[in-house]
XYZ file of C-alpha atoms in Angstrom:
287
model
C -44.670 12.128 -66.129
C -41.561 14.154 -66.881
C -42.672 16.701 -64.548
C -42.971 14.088 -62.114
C -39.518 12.430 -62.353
C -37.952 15.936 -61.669
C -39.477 16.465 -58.735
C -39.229 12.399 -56.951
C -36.154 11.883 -58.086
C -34.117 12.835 -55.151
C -36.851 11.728 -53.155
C -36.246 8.444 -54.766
C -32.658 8.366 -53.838
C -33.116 9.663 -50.322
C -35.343 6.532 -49.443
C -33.120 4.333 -51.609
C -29.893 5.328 -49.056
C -31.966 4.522 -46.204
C -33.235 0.987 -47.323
C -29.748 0.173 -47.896
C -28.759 1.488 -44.319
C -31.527 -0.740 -42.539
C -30.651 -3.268 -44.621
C -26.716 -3.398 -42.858
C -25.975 -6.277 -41.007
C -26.436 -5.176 -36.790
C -22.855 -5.490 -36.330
C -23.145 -4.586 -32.562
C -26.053 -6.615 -31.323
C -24.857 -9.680 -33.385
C -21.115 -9.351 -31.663
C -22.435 -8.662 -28.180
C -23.015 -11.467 -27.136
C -19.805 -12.915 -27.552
C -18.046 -9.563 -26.508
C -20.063 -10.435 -22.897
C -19.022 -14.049 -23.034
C -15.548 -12.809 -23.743
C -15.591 -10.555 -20.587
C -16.858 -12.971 -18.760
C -14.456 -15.384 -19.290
C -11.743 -12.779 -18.366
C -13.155 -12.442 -14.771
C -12.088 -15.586 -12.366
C -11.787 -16.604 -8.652
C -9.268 -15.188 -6.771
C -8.821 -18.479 -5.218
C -7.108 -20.028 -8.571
C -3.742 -17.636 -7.816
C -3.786 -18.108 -4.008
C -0.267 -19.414 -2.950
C -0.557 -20.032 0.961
C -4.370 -19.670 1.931
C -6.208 -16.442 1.287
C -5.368 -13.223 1.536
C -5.260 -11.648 5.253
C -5.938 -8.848 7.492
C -2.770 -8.505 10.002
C -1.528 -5.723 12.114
C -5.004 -4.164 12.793
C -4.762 -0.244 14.502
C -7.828 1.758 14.946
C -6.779 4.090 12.302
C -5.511 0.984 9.851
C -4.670 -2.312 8.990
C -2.340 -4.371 6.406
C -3.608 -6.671 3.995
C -1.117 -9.642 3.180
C -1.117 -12.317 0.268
C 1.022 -13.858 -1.961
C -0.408 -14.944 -5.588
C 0.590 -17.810 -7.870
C 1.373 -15.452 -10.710
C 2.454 -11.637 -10.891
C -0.971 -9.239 -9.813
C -1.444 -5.873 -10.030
C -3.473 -6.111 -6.458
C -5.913 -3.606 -4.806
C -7.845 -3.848 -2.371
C -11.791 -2.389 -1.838
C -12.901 -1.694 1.342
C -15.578 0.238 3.478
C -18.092 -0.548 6.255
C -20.677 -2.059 3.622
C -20.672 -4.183 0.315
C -20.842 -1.084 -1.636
C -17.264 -0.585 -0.387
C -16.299 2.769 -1.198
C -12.645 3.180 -0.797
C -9.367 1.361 -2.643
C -6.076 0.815 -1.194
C -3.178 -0.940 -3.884
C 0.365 -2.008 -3.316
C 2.703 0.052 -1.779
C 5.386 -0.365 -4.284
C 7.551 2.451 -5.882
C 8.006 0.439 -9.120
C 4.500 -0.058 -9.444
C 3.226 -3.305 -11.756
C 2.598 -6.939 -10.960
C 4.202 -9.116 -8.811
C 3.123 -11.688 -6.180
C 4.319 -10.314 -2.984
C 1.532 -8.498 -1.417
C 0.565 -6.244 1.327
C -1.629 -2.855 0.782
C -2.504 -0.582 3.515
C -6.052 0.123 4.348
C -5.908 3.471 5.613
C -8.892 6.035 6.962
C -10.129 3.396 9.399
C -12.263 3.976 12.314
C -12.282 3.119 15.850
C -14.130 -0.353 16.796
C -15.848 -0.543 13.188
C -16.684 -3.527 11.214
C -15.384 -3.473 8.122
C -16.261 -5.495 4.229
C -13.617 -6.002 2.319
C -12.585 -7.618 -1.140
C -9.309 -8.096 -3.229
C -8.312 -8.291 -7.252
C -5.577 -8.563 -9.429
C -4.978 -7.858 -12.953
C -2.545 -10.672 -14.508
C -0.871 -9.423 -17.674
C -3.022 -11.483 -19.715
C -5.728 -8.891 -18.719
C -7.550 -11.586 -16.673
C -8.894 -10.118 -13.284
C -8.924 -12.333 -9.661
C -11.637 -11.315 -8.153
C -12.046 -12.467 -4.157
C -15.198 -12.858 -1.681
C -16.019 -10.142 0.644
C -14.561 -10.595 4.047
C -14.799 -8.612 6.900
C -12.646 -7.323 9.930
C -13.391 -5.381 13.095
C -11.083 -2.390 13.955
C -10.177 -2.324 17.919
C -11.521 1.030 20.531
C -9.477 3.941 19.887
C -6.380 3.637 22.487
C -6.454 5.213 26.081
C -3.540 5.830 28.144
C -0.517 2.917 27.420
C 2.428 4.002 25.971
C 3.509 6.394 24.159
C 5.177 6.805 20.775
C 7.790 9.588 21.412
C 9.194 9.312 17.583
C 6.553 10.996 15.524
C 6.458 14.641 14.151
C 3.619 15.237 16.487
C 4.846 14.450 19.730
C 7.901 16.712 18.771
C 10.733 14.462 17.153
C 12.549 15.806 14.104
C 14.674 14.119 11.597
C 18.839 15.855 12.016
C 20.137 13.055 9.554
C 19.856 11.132 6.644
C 21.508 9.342 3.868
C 19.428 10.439 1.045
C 16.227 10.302 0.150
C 14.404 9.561 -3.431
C 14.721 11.916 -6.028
C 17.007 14.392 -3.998
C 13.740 15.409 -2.274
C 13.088 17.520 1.351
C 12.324 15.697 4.486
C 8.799 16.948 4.115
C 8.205 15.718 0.428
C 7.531 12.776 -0.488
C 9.608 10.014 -0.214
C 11.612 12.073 2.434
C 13.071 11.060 5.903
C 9.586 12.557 7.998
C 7.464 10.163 6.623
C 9.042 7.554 8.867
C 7.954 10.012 11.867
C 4.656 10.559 10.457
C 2.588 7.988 12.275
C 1.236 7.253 8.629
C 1.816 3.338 7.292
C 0.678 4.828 3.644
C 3.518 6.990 3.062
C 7.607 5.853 3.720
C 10.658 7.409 3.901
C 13.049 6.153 0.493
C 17.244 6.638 0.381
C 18.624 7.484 -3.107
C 20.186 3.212 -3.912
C 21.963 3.744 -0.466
C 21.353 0.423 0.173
C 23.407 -1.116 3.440
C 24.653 2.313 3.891
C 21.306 4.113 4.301
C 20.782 5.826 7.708
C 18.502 7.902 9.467
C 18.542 10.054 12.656
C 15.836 11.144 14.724
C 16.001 13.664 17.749
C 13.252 13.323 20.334
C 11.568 16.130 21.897
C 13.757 15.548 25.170
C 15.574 13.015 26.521
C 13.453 9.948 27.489
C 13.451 6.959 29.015
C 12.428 4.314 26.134
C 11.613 0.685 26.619
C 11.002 -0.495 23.053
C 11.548 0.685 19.424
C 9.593 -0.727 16.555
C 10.394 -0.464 12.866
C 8.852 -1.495 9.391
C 10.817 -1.656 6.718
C 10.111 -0.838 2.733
C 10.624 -3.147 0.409
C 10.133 -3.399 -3.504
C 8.603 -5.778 -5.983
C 12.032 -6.849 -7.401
C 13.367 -7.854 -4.115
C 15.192 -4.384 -3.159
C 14.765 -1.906 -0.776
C 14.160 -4.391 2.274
C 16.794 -3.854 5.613
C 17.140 -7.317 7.164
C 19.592 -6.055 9.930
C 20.148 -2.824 11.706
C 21.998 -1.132 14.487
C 20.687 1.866 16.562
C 23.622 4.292 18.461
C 22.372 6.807 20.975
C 23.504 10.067 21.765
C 25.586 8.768 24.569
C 27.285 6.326 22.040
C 25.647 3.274 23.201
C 25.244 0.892 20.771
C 21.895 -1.172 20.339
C 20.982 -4.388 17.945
C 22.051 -5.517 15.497
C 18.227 -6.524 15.288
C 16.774 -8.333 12.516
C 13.620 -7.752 10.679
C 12.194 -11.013 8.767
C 10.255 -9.377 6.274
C 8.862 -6.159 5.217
C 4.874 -7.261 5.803
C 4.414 -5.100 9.057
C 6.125 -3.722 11.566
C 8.528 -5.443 14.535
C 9.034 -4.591 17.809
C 12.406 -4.634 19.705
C 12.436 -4.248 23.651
C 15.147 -1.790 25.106
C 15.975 -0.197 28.119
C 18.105 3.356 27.405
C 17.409 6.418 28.152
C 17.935 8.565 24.633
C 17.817 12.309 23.274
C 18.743 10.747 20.051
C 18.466 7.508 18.089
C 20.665 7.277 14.835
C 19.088 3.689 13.157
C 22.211 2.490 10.108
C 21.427 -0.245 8.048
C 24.127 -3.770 8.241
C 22.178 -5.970 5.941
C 20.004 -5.362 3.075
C 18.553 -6.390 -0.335
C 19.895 -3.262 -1.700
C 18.423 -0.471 -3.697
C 16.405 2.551 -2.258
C 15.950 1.134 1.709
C 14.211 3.241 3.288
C 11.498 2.501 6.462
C 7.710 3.038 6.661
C 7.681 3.730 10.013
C 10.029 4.179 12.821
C 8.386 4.216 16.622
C 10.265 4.736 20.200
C 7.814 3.698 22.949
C 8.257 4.752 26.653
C 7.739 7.613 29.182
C 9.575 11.413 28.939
């Protein structure tokens, strides 16, 4: 018997620390449940936060389109989008600051040409509590053929020869700088450095040209800064154009002109304040 007990002895233990181990409450399949019901809970209709109707699809392109909505309480808000259910791209806020608030209007870039396309949006309150949406859909128009002609991009030869600032002391070409208003890109923007009212920013065509309408989207920020309500534009000749007003910073408007322009220096009279800056900046008409 004695030689016995040597020998089972840590046998004996061995299967004594694994009786006790089976023999531990199951923590995680007991708490699961309620971990499930606690995530489920967490997840609601975007429809609770809606504050005028739900969100929208406005100022559709064939390369892009805006998404606008405007939520009961501060979301952080993206949007998921591709031409089925299983989605497959994300567009959020376009917002410097970053973080929730209930002003919203992401850009849903990479579109194609006369494409039906699902869509769905969610927000994150601070509470962690996500708004999730139905899936809508939009349609995306043919690509465009002949019309007119956006003389103030990068591509078709225009160049930025002043600015005010831009954000973080950064090149033209970086970003944040003055090209990416003459980028034909709504997901990028050019930012000033706080210039507020005193931001400007001049662009010099590829010749001089014979324009017939101008169209401009400004930034704005969640905090209320960054928007231009008013603006002037001066030509090379000195003629002064505007002041125009731009209501809100949800898409781009278009002002009709007649002046023929090498030139086009756009100076901000009324803002919010902060870093104004523009999204886009267009000149339509013929060389």
């Amino acid at each position: 018997m004695s030689h016995l007990g040597k020998v089972t002895m840590p046998v004996l233990l061995v299967l004594a620390s694994l009786l006790l181990a089976t023999c531990q409450p199951a923590i995680t399949s007991t708490s699961a449940p309620e971990a499930v019901m606690r995530v489920a809970a967490e997840i609601r209709s975007l429809a609770e936060v809606t504050a005028a109707g739900p969100p929208q699809i406005v100022d559709v392109t064939a390369r892009d389109a805006v998404l606008v909505f405007e939520s009961t309480i501060p979301l952080a808000c993206s949007v998921v989008y591709g031409k089925t259910t299983a989605y497959g791209q994300i567009a959020v806020d376009q917002d410097m600051g970053g973080g929730a608030h209930t002003d919203h209007h992401p850009l849903l870039a990479g579109l194609k040409p006369d494409t039906e396309y699902h869509y769905r949006v969610q927000g994150t309150a601070a509470d962690g509590t996500l708004y999730v949406g139905d899936d809508a859909t939009f349609r995306t128009p043919p690509a465009e053929t002949g019309g007119e002609i956006n003389l103030a991009t990068l591509e078709a030869g225009a160049r930025v020869v002043a600015v005010s600032s831009n954000f973080g002391g950064a090149a033209n070409d970086k970003p944040w700088g003055a090209n990416n208003a003459l980028d034909g890109n709504r997901a990028t923007a050019w930012s000033s450095a706080g210039d507020g009212d005193a931001a400007f920013i001049e662009i010099e065509l590829a010749r001089p040209s014979q324009l017939n309408a101008v169209e401009i989207w400004t930034r704005s920020m969640s905090d209320g800064t960054a928007q231009i309500f008013a603006f002037t534009l001066t030509t090379d000749a000195g003629e002064l154009l505007g002041p125009f007003t731009l209501p809100d910073a949800a898409q781009p408007y278009r002002f009709e002109v007649d002046v023929t322009a090498r030139t086009l220096r756009l100076d901000v009279t009324d803002s919010s304040g902060g870093n104004t800056g523009l999204v886009e900046f267009a000149a339509y008409g013929r060389e």
